[in-house]
Amino acid sequence: MAMPSNNTALTLILSKLLEDYVEKNIHPTPVPFIDSSDHLEIVFILLLLGFFGFITFGVMISYIRSKKLEHSNDPYNIYIATDLWQNRDKANLQAKVVENYKSCCIWKNEHAVEQPTNHIPEVKS
């Protein structure tokens, strides 16, 4: 590697860079203040979420409360709340199982006999 013939120019450049670096470290420039409205944006978003949650919660509570007051003496709800329908359904299911069991039968084909020596053709799909 060949050395440059003018070492003074290289020395001057390096010394100037070193002085600039040291000067910046001794006297740092203050960071410029940037006025931002990020705080207000966050407050606005939280305010919208709060209103949405309040309205949703209010609708849900009013719906649940109206259903309890409106249908508390409804015969259908009283029927569902009791176990009478479950016992009736269980009895109906048992009756259907017994009826299906009695109607089940096996038909024997007298003309079908086992023929192990004959080839049965297959349908290939």
mmCIF file of N, CA and C in Angstrom:
data_model
loop_
_atom_site.group_PDB
_atom_site.id
_atom_site.type_symbol
_atom_site.label_atom_id
_atom_site.label_comp_id
_atom_site.label_asym_id
_atom_site.label_seq_id
_atom_site.Cartn_x
_atom_site.Cartn_y
_atom_site.Cartn_z
ATOM 1 N N MET A 1 0.846 -1.165 0.000
ATOM 2 C CA MET A 1 0.000 0.000 0.000
ATOM 3 C C MET A 1 0.898 1.237 0.000
ATOM 4 N N ALA A 2 0.616 2.107 -0.923
ATOM 5 C CA ALA A 2 1.449 3.308 -1.064
ATOM 6 C C ALA A 2 0.983 4.387 -0.107
ATOM 7 N N MET A 3 1.900 5.059 0.536
ATOM 8 C CA MET A 3 1.595 6.143 1.466
ATOM 9 C C MET A 3 1.429 7.428 0.669
ATOM 10 N N PRO A 4 0.439 8.253 1.045
ATOM 11 C CA PRO A 4 0.318 9.521 0.326
ATOM 12 C C PRO A 4 1.539 10.407 0.597
ATOM 13 N N SER A 5 1.906 11.162 -0.398
ATOM 14 C CA SER A 5 3.101 11.996 -0.260
ATOM 15 C C SER A 5 2.854 13.202 0.631
ATOM 16 N N ASN A 6 1.591 13.628 0.696
ATOM 17 C CA ASN A 6 1.285 14.804 1.491
ATOM 18 C C ASN A 6 0.636 14.353 2.800
ATOM 19 N N ASN A 7 1.427 14.098 3.812
ATOM 20 C CA ASN A 7 0.928 13.662 5.115
ATOM 21 C C ASN A 7 0.297 14.802 5.898
ATOM 22 N N THR A 8 0.650 16.034 5.592
ATOM 23 C CA THR A 8 0.114 17.169 6.343
ATOM 24 C C THR A 8 -1.377 17.336 6.089
ATOM 25 N N ALA A 9 -1.840 17.088 4.846
ATOM 26 C CA ALA A 9 -3.272 17.226 4.546
ATOM 27 C C ALA A 9 -4.067 16.171 5.314
ATOM 28 N N LEU A 10 -3.558 14.955 5.352
ATOM 29 C CA LEU A 10 -4.224 13.887 6.085
ATOM 30 C C LEU A 10 -4.241 14.190 7.582
ATOM 31 N N THR A 11 -3.163 14.698 8.099
ATOM 32 C CA THR A 11 -3.079 15.038 9.512
ATOM 33 C C THR A 11 -4.044 16.165 9.852
ATOM 34 N N LEU A 12 -4.150 17.164 8.981
ATOM 35 C CA LEU A 12 -5.072 18.271 9.219
ATOM 36 C C LEU A 12 -6.528 17.794 9.221
ATOM 37 N N ILE A 13 -6.873 16.926 8.293
ATOM 38 C CA ILE A 13 -8.254 16.421 8.216
ATOM 39 C C ILE A 13 -8.600 15.611 9.460
ATOM 40 N N LEU A 14 -7.683 14.736 9.873
ATOM 41 C CA LEU A 14 -7.943 13.910 11.054
ATOM 42 C C LEU A 14 -8.015 14.755 12.322
ATOM 43 N N SER A 15 -7.146 15.757 12.446
ATOM 44 C CA SER A 15 -7.185 16.602 13.641
ATOM 45 C C SER A 15 -8.462 17.436 13.673
ATOM 46 N N LYS A 16 -8.910 17.921 12.508
ATOM 47 C CA LYS A 16 -10.155 18.695 12.456
ATOM 48 C C LYS A 16 -11.355 17.814 12.844
ATOM 49 N N LEU A 17 -11.409 16.574 12.356
ATOM 50 C CA LEU A 17 -12.488 15.650 12.723
ATOM 51 C C LEU A 17 -12.476 15.354 14.221
ATOM 52 N N LEU A 18 -11.287 15.178 14.795
ATOM 53 C CA LEU A 18 -11.176 14.916 16.226
ATOM 54 C C LEU A 18 -11.640 16.121 17.045
ATOM 55 N N GLU A 19 -11.272 17.329 16.630
ATOM 56 C CA GLU A 19 -11.709 18.537 17.338
ATOM 57 C C GLU A 19 -13.229 18.696 17.277
ATOM 58 N N ASP A 20 -13.805 18.449 16.101
ATOM 59 C CA ASP A 20 -15.267 18.552 15.968
ATOM 60 C C ASP A 20 -15.982 17.525 16.855
ATOM 61 N N TYR A 21 -15.437 16.323 16.908
ATOM 62 C CA TYR A 21 -16.051 15.272 17.726
ATOM 63 C C TYR A 21 -15.988 15.630 19.205
ATOM 64 N N VAL A 22 -14.835 16.091 19.664
ATOM 65 C CA VAL A 22 -14.666 16.456 21.069
ATOM 66 C C VAL A 22 -15.544 17.655 21.408
ATOM 67 N N GLU A 23 -15.658 18.619 20.501
ATOM 68 C CA GLU A 23 -16.476 19.811 20.740
ATOM 69 C C GLU A 23 -17.954 19.440 20.879
ATOM 70 N N LYS A 24 -18.414 18.510 20.080
ATOM 71 C CA LYS A 24 -19.819 18.080 20.167
ATOM 72 C C LYS A 24 -20.096 17.339 21.472
ATOM 73 N N ASN A 25 -19.124 16.589 21.958
ATOM 74 C CA ASN A 25 -19.329 15.852 23.203
ATOM 75 C C ASN A 25 -19.269 16.765 24.421
ATOM 76 N N ILE A 26 -18.481 17.820 24.359
ATOM 77 C CA ILE A 26 -18.368 18.732 25.498
ATOM 78 C C ILE A 26 -19.596 19.627 25.586
ATOM 79 N N HIS A 27 -20.031 20.177 24.475
ATOM 80 C CA HIS A 27 -21.173 21.092 24.438
ATOM 81 C C HIS A 27 -22.281 20.479 23.580
ATOM 82 N N PRO A 28 -23.045 19.556 24.149
ATOM 83 C CA PRO A 28 -24.106 18.950 23.320
ATOM 84 C C PRO A 28 -25.211 19.967 23.035
ATOM 85 N N THR A 29 -25.747 19.895 21.851
ATOM 86 C CA THR A 29 -26.842 20.794 21.483
ATOM 87 C C THR A 29 -28.134 20.249 22.067
ATOM 88 N N PRO A 30 -28.972 21.116 22.594
ATOM 89 C CA PRO A 30 -30.232 20.628 23.173
ATOM 90 C C PRO A 30 -31.169 20.106 22.083
ATOM 91 N N VAL A 31 -31.936 19.119 22.472
ATOM 92 C CA VAL A 31 -32.903 18.541 21.543
ATOM 93 C C VAL A 31 -34.034 19.540 21.364
ATOM 94 N N PRO A 32 -34.384 19.850 20.136
ATOM 95 C CA PRO A 32 -35.460 20.823 19.934
ATOM 96 C C PRO A 32 -36.790 20.276 20.450
ATOM 97 N N PHE A 33 -37.561 21.157 21.086
ATOM 98 C CA PHE A 33 -38.846 20.767 21.657
ATOM 99 C C PHE A 33 -39.883 20.713 20.546
ATOM 100 N N ILE A 34 -40.522 19.563 20.418
ATOM 101 C CA ILE A 34 -41.560 19.390 19.404
ATOM 102 C C ILE A 34 -42.889 19.326 20.129
ATOM 103 N N ASP A 35 -43.760 20.274 19.835
ATOM 104 C CA ASP A 35 -45.078 20.308 20.470
ATOM 105 C C ASP A 35 -45.970 19.279 19.787
ATOM 106 N N SER A 36 -46.369 18.286 20.547
ATOM 107 C CA SER A 36 -47.231 17.256 19.969
ATOM 108 C C SER A 36 -48.521 17.182 20.762
ATOM 109 N N SER A 37 -49.561 16.816 20.074
ATOM 110 C CA SER A 37 -50.866 16.699 20.730
ATOM 111 C C SER A 37 -51.237 15.232 20.910
ATOM 112 N N ASP A 38 -50.233 14.380 21.126
ATOM 113 C CA ASP A 38 -50.503 12.954 21.316
ATOM 114 C C ASP A 38 -51.342 12.706 22.560
ATOM 115 N N HIS A 39 -51.158 13.516 23.571
ATOM 116 C CA HIS A 39 -51.904 13.338 24.812
ATOM 117 C C HIS A 39 -53.402 13.532 24.569
ATOM 118 N N LEU A 40 -53.741 14.524 23.781
ATOM 119 C CA LEU A 40 -55.154 14.773 23.499
ATOM 120 C C LEU A 40 -55.757 13.671 22.630
ATOM 121 N N GLU A 41 -54.975 13.122 21.725
ATOM 122 C CA GLU A 41 -55.479 12.034 20.883
ATOM 123 C C GLU A 41 -55.793 10.805 21.732
ATOM 124 N N ILE A 42 -54.941 10.499 22.677
ATOM 125 C CA ILE A 42 -55.167 9.341 23.548
ATOM 126 C C ILE A 42 -56.409 9.555 24.406
ATOM 127 N N VAL A 43 -56.563 10.769 24.923
ATOM 128 C CA VAL A 43 -57.746 11.071 25.735
ATOM 129 C C VAL A 43 -59.012 10.941 24.899
ATOM 130 N N PHE A 44 -58.964 11.404 23.661
ATOM 131 C CA PHE A 44 -60.126 11.310 22.772
ATOM 132 C C PHE A 44 -60.494 9.850 22.502
ATOM 133 N N ILE A 45 -59.501 9.006 22.230
ATOM 134 C CA ILE A 45 -59.764 7.584 21.966
ATOM 135 C C ILE A 45 -60.339 6.910 23.210
ATOM 136 N N LEU A 46 -59.771 7.204 24.377
ATOM 137 C CA LEU A 46 -60.293 6.619 25.614
ATOM 138 C C LEU A 46 -61.713 7.099 25.903
ATOM 139 N N LEU A 47 -62.006 8.343 25.573
ATOM 140 C CA LEU A 47 -63.349 8.875 25.767
ATOM 141 C C LEU A 47 -64.354 8.153 24.869
ATOM 142 N N LEU A 48 -63.987 7.931 23.606
ATOM 143 C CA LEU A 48 -64.879 7.203 22.695
ATOM 144 C C LEU A 48 -65.098 5.764 23.157
ATOM 145 N N LEU A 49 -64.029 5.102 23.582
ATOM 146 C CA LEU A 49 -64.173 3.730 24.075
ATOM 147 C C LEU A 49 -65.041 3.682 25.329
ATOM 148 N N GLY A 50 -64.909 4.669 26.186
ATOM 149 C CA GLY A 50 -65.735 4.724 27.387
ATOM 150 C C GLY A 50 -67.204 4.894 27.058
ATOM 151 N N PHE A 51 -67.517 5.794 26.127
ATOM 152 C CA PHE A 51 -68.914 5.974 25.719
ATOM 153 C C PHE A 51 -69.478 4.705 25.091
ATOM 154 N N PHE A 52 -68.696 4.080 24.224
ATOM 155 C CA PHE A 52 -69.153 2.849 23.573
ATOM 156 C C PHE A 52 -69.407 1.756 24.612
ATOM 157 N N GLY A 53 -68.498 1.588 25.560
ATOM 158 C CA GLY A 53 -68.676 0.574 26.603
ATOM 159 C C GLY A 53 -69.871 0.876 27.480
ATOM 160 N N PHE A 54 -70.073 2.146 27.819
ATOM 161 C CA PHE A 54 -71.207 2.527 28.658
ATOM 162 C C PHE A 54 -72.528 2.230 27.953
ATOM 163 N N ILE A 55 -72.619 2.581 26.668
ATOM 164 C CA ILE A 55 -73.863 2.334 25.918
ATOM 165 C C ILE A 55 -74.104 0.832 25.767
ATOM 166 N N THR A 56 -73.059 0.073 25.442
ATOM 167 C CA THR A 56 -73.208 -1.377 25.277
ATOM 168 C C THR A 56 -73.629 -2.033 26.586
ATOM 169 N N PHE A 57 -72.997 -1.661 27.665
ATOM 170 C CA PHE A 57 -73.332 -2.223 28.974
ATOM 171 C C PHE A 57 -74.762 -1.853 29.370
ATOM 172 N N GLY A 58 -75.161 -0.622 29.105
ATOM 173 C CA GLY A 58 -76.523 -0.191 29.431
ATOM 174 C C GLY A 58 -77.574 -0.943 28.647
ATOM 175 N N VAL A 59 -77.336 -1.156 27.345
ATOM 176 C CA VAL A 59 -78.290 -1.906 26.526
ATOM 177 C C VAL A 59 -78.384 -3.345 27.012
ATOM 178 N N MET A 60 -77.248 -3.953 27.332
ATOM 179 C CA MET A 60 -77.250 -5.340 27.788
ATOM 180 C C MET A 60 -78.018 -5.485 29.106
ATOM 181 N N ILE A 61 -77.763 -4.611 30.044
ATOM 182 C CA ILE A 61 -78.443 -4.692 31.343
ATOM 183 C C ILE A 61 -79.944 -4.443 31.187
ATOM 184 N N SER A 62 -80.319 -3.463 30.367
ATOM 185 C CA SER A 62 -81.751 -3.182 30.202
ATOM 186 C C SER A 62 -82.460 -4.340 29.504
ATOM 187 N N TYR A 63 -81.796 -4.992 28.556
ATOM 188 C CA TYR A 63 -82.399 -6.137 27.869
ATOM 189 C C TYR A 63 -82.608 -7.294 28.845
ATOM 190 N N ILE A 64 -81.603 -7.585 29.651
ATOM 191 C CA ILE A 64 -81.722 -8.688 30.613
ATOM 192 C C ILE A 64 -82.814 -8.393 31.633
ATOM 193 N N ARG A 65 -82.855 -7.169 32.114
ATOM 194 C CA ARG A 65 -83.858 -6.812 33.123
ATOM 195 C C ARG A 65 -85.266 -6.864 32.544
ATOM 196 N N SER A 66 -85.441 -6.410 31.302
ATOM 197 C CA SER A 66 -86.783 -6.428 30.707
ATOM 198 C C SER A 66 -87.250 -7.858 30.468
ATOM 199 N N LYS A 67 -86.346 -8.749 30.124
ATOM 200 C CA LYS A 67 -86.744 -10.147 29.909
ATOM 201 C C LYS A 67 -87.174 -10.795 31.218
ATOM 202 N N LYS A 68 -86.512 -10.465 32.303
ATOM 203 C CA LYS A 68 -86.881 -11.053 33.591
ATOM 204 C C LYS A 68 -88.244 -10.564 34.055
ATOM 205 N N LEU A 69 -88.514 -9.274 33.902
ATOM 206 C CA LEU A 69 -89.783 -8.725 34.375
ATOM 207 C C LEU A 69 -90.941 -9.097 33.455
ATOM 208 N N GLU A 70 -90.679 -9.140 32.158
ATOM 209 C CA GLU A 70 -91.751 -9.344 31.193
ATOM 210 C C GLU A 70 -92.251 -10.780 31.170
ATOM 211 N N HIS A 71 -91.359 -11.740 31.282
ATOM 212 C CA HIS A 71 -91.735 -13.138 31.087
ATOM 213 C C HIS A 71 -91.621 -13.967 32.363
ATOM 214 N N SER A 72 -91.739 -13.367 33.502
ATOM 215 C CA SER A 72 -91.569 -14.144 34.728
ATOM 216 C C SER A 72 -92.746 -15.083 34.977
ATOM 217 N N ASN A 73 -93.974 -14.714 34.554
ATOM 218 C CA ASN A 73 -95.153 -15.560 34.772
ATOM 219 C C ASN A 73 -95.644 -16.212 33.486
ATOM 220 N N ASP A 74 -94.817 -16.265 32.493
ATOM 221 C CA ASP A 74 -95.194 -16.862 31.214
ATOM 222 C C ASP A 74 -95.319 -18.377 31.388
ATOM 223 N N PRO A 75 -96.424 -18.992 30.916
ATOM 224 C CA PRO A 75 -96.583 -20.449 31.083
ATOM 225 C C PRO A 75 -95.480 -21.253 30.401
ATOM 226 N N TYR A 76 -94.982 -20.760 29.275
ATOM 227 C CA TYR A 76 -93.916 -21.479 28.582
ATOM 228 C C TYR A 76 -92.661 -21.529 29.447
ATOM 229 N N ASN A 77 -92.304 -20.409 30.071
ATOM 230 C CA ASN A 77 -91.122 -20.395 30.927
ATOM 231 C C ASN A 77 -91.320 -21.254 32.168
ATOM 232 N N ILE A 78 -92.530 -21.275 32.700
ATOM 233 C CA ILE A 78 -92.816 -22.139 33.849
ATOM 234 C C ILE A 78 -92.694 -23.602 33.433
ATOM 235 N N TYR A 79 -93.166 -23.936 32.229
ATOM 236 C CA TYR A 79 -93.084 -25.302 31.710
ATOM 237 C C TYR A 79 -91.628 -25.722 31.533
ATOM 238 N N ILE A 80 -90.797 -24.814 31.011
ATOM 239 C CA ILE A 80 -89.388 -25.128 30.811
ATOM 240 C C ILE A 80 -88.676 -25.256 32.159
ATOM 241 N N ALA A 81 -89.058 -24.436 33.125
ATOM 242 C CA ALA A 81 -88.385 -24.454 34.424
ATOM 243 C C ALA A 81 -88.667 -25.740 35.198
ATOM 244 N N THR A 82 -89.806 -26.373 34.941
ATOM 245 C CA THR A 82 -90.129 -27.611 35.654
ATOM 246 C C THR A 82 -89.535 -28.802 34.924
ATOM 247 N N ASP A 83 -89.530 -29.944 35.592
ATOM 248 C CA ASP A 83 -88.984 -31.166 35.004
ATOM 249 C C ASP A 83 -90.058 -32.048 34.387
ATOM 250 N N LEU A 84 -91.287 -31.564 34.281
ATOM 251 C CA LEU A 84 -92.360 -32.396 33.738
ATOM 252 C C LEU A 84 -92.086 -32.797 32.296
ATOM 253 N N TRP A 85 -91.593 -31.880 31.505
ATOM 254 C CA TRP A 85 -91.361 -32.177 30.089
ATOM 255 C C TRP A 85 -90.237 -33.184 29.913
ATOM 256 N N GLN A 86 -89.248 -33.171 30.811
ATOM 257 C CA GLN A 86 -88.155 -34.135 30.691
ATOM 258 C C GLN A 86 -88.650 -35.552 30.967
ATOM 259 N N ASN A 87 -89.497 -35.720 31.974
ATOM 260 C CA ASN A 87 -90.039 -37.052 32.268
ATOM 261 C C ASN A 87 -90.931 -37.528 31.128
ATOM 262 N N ARG A 88 -91.736 -36.629 30.572
ATOM 263 C CA ARG A 88 -92.619 -36.986 29.467
ATOM 264 C C ARG A 88 -91.804 -37.379 28.225
ATOM 265 N N ASP A 89 -90.738 -36.633 27.935
ATOM 266 C CA ASP A 89 -89.889 -36.964 26.791
ATOM 267 C C ASP A 89 -89.175 -38.294 26.994
ATOM 268 N N LYS A 90 -88.752 -38.573 28.223
ATOM 269 C CA LYS A 90 -88.077 -39.842 28.503
ATOM 270 C C LYS A 90 -89.032 -41.017 28.292
ATOM 271 N N ALA A 91 -90.286 -40.867 28.727
ATOM 272 C CA ALA A 91 -91.281 -41.929 28.542
ATOM 273 C C ALA A 91 -91.585 -42.123 27.059
ATOM 274 N N ASN A 92 -91.695 -41.038 26.296
ATOM 275 C CA ASN A 92 -91.938 -41.145 24.851
ATOM 276 C C ASN A 92 -90.782 -41.833 24.146
ATOM 277 N N LEU A 93 -89.568 -41.534 24.537
ATOM 278 C CA LEU A 93 -88.403 -42.160 23.921
ATOM 279 C C LEU A 93 -88.379 -43.655 24.206
ATOM 280 N N GLN A 94 -88.657 -44.041 25.443
ATOM 281 C CA GLN A 94 -88.670 -45.463 25.775
ATOM 282 C C GLN A 94 -89.765 -46.195 25.008
ATOM 283 N N ALA A 95 -90.929 -45.567 24.833
ATOM 284 C CA ALA A 95 -92.019 -46.197 24.079
ATOM 285 C C ALA A 95 -91.625 -46.373 22.619
ATOM 286 N N LYS A 96 -90.958 -45.389 22.041
ATOM 287 C CA LYS A 96 -90.534 -45.500 20.640
ATOM 288 C C LYS A 96 -89.476 -46.580 20.465
ATOM 289 N N VAL A 97 -88.564 -46.710 21.422
ATOM 290 C CA VAL A 97 -87.531 -47.744 21.327
ATOM 291 C C VAL A 97 -88.163 -49.124 21.383
ATOM 292 N N VAL A 98 -89.111 -49.330 22.293
ATOM 293 C CA VAL A 98 -89.789 -50.626 22.403
ATOM 294 C C VAL A 98 -90.584 -50.910 21.133
ATOM 295 N N GLU A 99 -91.264 -49.919 20.589
ATOM 296 C CA GLU A 99 -92.055 -50.100 19.363
ATOM 297 C C GLU A 99 -91.158 -50.458 18.182
ATOM 298 N N ASN A 100 -90.022 -49.779 18.056
ATOM 299 C CA ASN A 100 -89.102 -50.090 16.961
ATOM 300 C C ASN A 100 -88.486 -51.473 17.134
ATOM 301 N N TYR A 101 -88.222 -51.863 18.371
ATOM 302 C CA TYR A 101 -87.654 -53.182 18.620
ATOM 303 C C TYR A 101 -88.648 -54.278 18.244
ATOM 304 N N LYS A 102 -89.939 -54.066 18.549
ATOM 305 C CA LYS A 102 -90.954 -55.073 18.227
ATOM 306 C C LYS A 102 -91.205 -55.159 16.730
ATOM 307 N N SER A 103 -91.086 -54.035 16.025
ATOM 308 C CA SER A 103 -91.358 -54.050 14.583
ATOM 309 C C SER A 103 -90.165 -54.538 13.775
ATOM 310 N N CYS A 104 -89.043 -54.738 14.416
ATOM 311 C CA CYS A 104 -87.849 -55.191 13.715
ATOM 312 C C CYS A 104 -87.948 -56.696 13.464
ATOM 313 N N CYS A 105 -87.636 -57.110 12.243
ATOM 314 C CA CYS A 105 -87.646 -58.543 11.944
ATOM 315 C C CYS A 105 -86.564 -58.853 10.921
ATOM 316 N N ILE A 106 -86.234 -60.135 10.819
ATOM 317 C CA ILE A 106 -85.202 -60.587 9.897
ATOM 318 C C ILE A 106 -85.852 -61.494 8.868
ATOM 319 N N TRP A 107 -85.613 -61.205 7.619
ATOM 320 C CA TRP A 107 -86.138 -62.025 6.521
ATOM 321 C C TRP A 107 -84.996 -62.857 5.980
ATOM 322 N N LYS A 108 -85.236 -64.157 5.896
ATOM 323 C CA LYS A 108 -84.223 -65.057 5.386
ATOM 324 C C LYS A 108 -84.540 -65.369 3.930
ATOM 325 N N ASN A 109 -83.547 -65.231 3.077
ATOM 326 C CA ASN A 109 -83.715 -65.532 1.660
ATOM 327 C C ASN A 109 -83.396 -67.010 1.456
ATOM 328 N N GLU A 110 -84.421 -67.771 1.184
ATOM 329 C CA GLU A 110 -84.252 -69.219 1.026
ATOM 330 C C GLU A 110 -83.497 -69.570 -0.252
ATOM 331 N N HIS A 111 -83.558 -68.702 -1.248
ATOM 332 C CA HIS A 111 -82.944 -69.017 -2.544
ATOM 333 C C HIS A 111 -81.464 -68.661 -2.596
ATOM 334 N N ALA A 112 -81.003 -67.918 -1.619
ATOM 335 C CA ALA A 112 -79.588 -67.559 -1.601
ATOM 336 C C ALA A 112 -78.833 -68.617 -0.816
ATOM 337 N N VAL A 113 -77.940 -69.292 -1.478
ATOM 338 C CA VAL A 113 -77.127 -70.310 -0.823
ATOM 339 C C VAL A 113 -75.666 -69.955 -1.031
ATOM 340 N N GLU A 114 -74.860 -70.449 -0.157
ATOM 341 C CA GLU A 114 -73.438 -70.161 -0.284
ATOM 342 C C GLU A 114 -72.852 -70.998 -1.398
ATOM 343 N N GLN A 115 -72.096 -70.348 -2.261
ATOM 344 C CA GLN A 115 -71.421 -71.027 -3.364
ATOM 345 C C GLN A 115 -69.973 -70.544 -3.393
ATOM 346 N N PRO A 116 -69.123 -71.173 -2.603
ATOM 347 C CA PRO A 116 -67.747 -70.679 -2.523
ATOM 348 C C PRO A 116 -66.940 -70.923 -3.795
ATOM 349 N N THR A 117 -67.388 -71.834 -4.654
ATOM 350 C CA THR A 117 -66.604 -72.124 -5.854
ATOM 351 C C THR A 117 -66.954 -71.186 -7.006
ATOM 352 N N ASN A 118 -68.075 -70.525 -6.973
ATOM 353 C CA ASN A 118 -68.464 -69.627 -8.070
ATOM 354 C C ASN A 118 -67.856 -68.239 -7.859
ATOM 355 N N HIS A 119 -67.469 -67.629 -8.978
ATOM 356 C CA HIS A 119 -66.903 -66.276 -8.923
ATOM 357 C C HIS A 119 -68.036 -65.256 -8.996
ATOM 358 N N ILE A 120 -68.029 -64.326 -8.048
ATOM 359 C CA ILE A 120 -69.042 -63.275 -8.033
ATOM 360 C C ILE A 120 -68.418 -62.041 -8.688
ATOM 361 N N PRO A 121 -69.013 -61.546 -9.766
ATOM 362 C CA PRO A 121 -68.420 -60.372 -10.441
ATOM 363 C C PRO A 121 -68.544 -59.121 -9.558
ATOM 364 N N GLU A 122 -67.547 -58.275 -9.680
ATOM 365 C CA GLU A 122 -67.520 -57.044 -8.896
ATOM 366 C C GLU A 122 -67.615 -55.844 -9.822
ATOM 367 N N VAL A 123 -68.201 -54.818 -9.315
ATOM 368 C CA VAL A 123 -68.255 -53.560 -10.058
ATOM 369 C C VAL A 123 -67.097 -52.711 -9.574
ATOM 370 N N LYS A 124 -66.224 -52.334 -10.501
ATOM 371 C CA LYS A 124 -65.058 -51.530 -10.124
ATOM 372 C C LYS A 124 -65.402 -50.063 -10.326
ATOM 373 N N SER A 125 -65.098 -49.309 -9.313
ATOM 374 C CA SER A 125 -65.425 -47.880 -9.408
ATOM 375 C C SER A 125 -64.204 -47.054 -9.722
#
